[in-house]
PDB file of C-alpha atoms in Angstrom:
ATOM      1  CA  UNK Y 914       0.000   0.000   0.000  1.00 82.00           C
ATOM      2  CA  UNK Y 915       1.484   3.347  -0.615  1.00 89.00           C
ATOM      3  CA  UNK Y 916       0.725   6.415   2.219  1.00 93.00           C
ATOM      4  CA  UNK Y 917       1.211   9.918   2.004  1.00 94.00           C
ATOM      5  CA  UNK Y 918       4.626  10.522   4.143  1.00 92.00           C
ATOM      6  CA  UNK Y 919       6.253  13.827   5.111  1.00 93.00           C
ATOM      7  CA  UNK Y 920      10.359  14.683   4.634  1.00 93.00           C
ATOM      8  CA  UNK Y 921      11.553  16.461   7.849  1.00 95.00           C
ATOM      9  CA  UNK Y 922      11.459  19.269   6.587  1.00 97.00           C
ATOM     10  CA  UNK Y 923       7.787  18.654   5.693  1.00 96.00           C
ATOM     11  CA  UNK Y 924       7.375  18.158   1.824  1.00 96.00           C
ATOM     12  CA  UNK Y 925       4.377  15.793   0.988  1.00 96.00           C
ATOM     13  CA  UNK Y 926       5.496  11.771  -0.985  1.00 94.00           C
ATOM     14  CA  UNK Y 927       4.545   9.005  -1.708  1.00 94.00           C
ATOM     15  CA  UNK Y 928       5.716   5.946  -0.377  1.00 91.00           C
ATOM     16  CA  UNK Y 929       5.449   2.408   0.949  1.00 90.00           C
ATOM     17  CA  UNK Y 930       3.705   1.806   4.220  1.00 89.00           C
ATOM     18  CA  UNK Y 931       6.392  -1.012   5.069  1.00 84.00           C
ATOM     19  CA  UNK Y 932       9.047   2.337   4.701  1.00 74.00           C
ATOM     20  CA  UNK Y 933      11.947   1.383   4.853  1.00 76.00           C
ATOM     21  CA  UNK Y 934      11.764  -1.938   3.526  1.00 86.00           C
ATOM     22  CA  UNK Y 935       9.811  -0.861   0.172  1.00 87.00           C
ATOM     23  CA  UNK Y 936      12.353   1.489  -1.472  1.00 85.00           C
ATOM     24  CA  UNK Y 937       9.206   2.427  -3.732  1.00 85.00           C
ATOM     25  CA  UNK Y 938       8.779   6.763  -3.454  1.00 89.00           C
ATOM     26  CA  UNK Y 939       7.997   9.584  -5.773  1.00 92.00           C
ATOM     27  CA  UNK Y 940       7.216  13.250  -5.322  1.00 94.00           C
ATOM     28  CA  UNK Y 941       4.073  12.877  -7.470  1.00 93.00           C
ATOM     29  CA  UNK Y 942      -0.008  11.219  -6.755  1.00 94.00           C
ATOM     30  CA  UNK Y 943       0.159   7.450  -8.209  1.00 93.00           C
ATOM     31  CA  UNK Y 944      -2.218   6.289  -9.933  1.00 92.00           C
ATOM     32  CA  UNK Y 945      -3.780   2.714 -10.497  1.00 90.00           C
ATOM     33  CA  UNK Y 946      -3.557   3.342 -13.476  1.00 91.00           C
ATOM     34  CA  UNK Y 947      -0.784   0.661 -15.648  1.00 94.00           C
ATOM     35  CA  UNK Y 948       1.559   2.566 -18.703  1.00 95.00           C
ATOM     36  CA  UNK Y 949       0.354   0.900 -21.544  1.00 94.00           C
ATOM     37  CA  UNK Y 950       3.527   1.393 -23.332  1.00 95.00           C
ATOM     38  CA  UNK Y 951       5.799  -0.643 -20.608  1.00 96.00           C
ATOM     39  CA  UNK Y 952       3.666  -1.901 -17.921  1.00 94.00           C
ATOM     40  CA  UNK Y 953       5.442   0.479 -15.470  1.00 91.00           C
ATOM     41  CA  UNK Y 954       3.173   2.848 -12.958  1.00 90.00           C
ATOM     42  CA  UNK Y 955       1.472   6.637 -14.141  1.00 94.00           C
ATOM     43  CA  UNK Y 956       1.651   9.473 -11.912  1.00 95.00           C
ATOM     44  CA  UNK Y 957      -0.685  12.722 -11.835  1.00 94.00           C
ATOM     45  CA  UNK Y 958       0.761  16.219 -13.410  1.00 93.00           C
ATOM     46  CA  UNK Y 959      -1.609  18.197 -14.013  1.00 91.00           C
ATOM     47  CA  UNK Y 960      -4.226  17.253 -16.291  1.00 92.00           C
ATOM     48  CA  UNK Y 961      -2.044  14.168 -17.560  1.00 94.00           C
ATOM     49  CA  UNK Y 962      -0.967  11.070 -16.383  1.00 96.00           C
ATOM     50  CA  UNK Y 963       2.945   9.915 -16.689  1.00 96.00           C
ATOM     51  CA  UNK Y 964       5.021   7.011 -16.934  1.00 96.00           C
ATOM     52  CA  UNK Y 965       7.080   7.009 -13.688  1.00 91.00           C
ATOM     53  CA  UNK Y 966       9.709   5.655 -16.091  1.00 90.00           C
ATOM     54  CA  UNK Y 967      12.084   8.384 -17.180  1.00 89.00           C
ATOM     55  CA  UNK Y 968      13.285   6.469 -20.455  1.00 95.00           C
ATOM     56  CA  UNK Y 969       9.183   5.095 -20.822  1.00 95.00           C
ATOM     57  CA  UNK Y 970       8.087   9.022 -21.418  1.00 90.00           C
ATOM     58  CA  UNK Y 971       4.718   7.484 -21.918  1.00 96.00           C
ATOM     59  CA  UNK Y 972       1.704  10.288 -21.495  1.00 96.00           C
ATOM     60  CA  UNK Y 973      -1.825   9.524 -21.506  1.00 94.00           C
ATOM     61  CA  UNK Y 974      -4.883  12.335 -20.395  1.00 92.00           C
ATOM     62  CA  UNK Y 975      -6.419  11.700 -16.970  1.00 85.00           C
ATOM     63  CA  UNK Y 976      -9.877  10.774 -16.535  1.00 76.00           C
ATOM     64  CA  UNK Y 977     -11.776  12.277 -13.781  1.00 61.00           C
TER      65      UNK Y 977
END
């Protein structure tokens, strides 16, 4: 399950709730959402959803 979690100095991400165990974290909303392009997991920016995956680059619009 990923949980909203705080940095000490108090900037929101998103991360496992078994931290530190789960070395899963990003800066950005998930979403349950699957790339189609590699599998990999979308994240909310804006009005889009992106592949996590830096070399993916995969962009799709987000349904609300």
């Amino acid at each position: 399950d990923v949980v909203i979690r705080k940095t000490k100095k108090g900037r929101k991400y998103y991360g496992c709730i078994n931290n530190p165990e789960c070395e899963f974290m990003t800066w950005q909303k998930p979403s349950n959402t699957r790339c189609e392009k590699c599998g990999g997991f979308m994240v909310e920016k804006g009005s889009k959803l992106v592949c996590d995956d830096k070399s993916c680059g995969h962009v799709m619009a987000l349904d609300k």
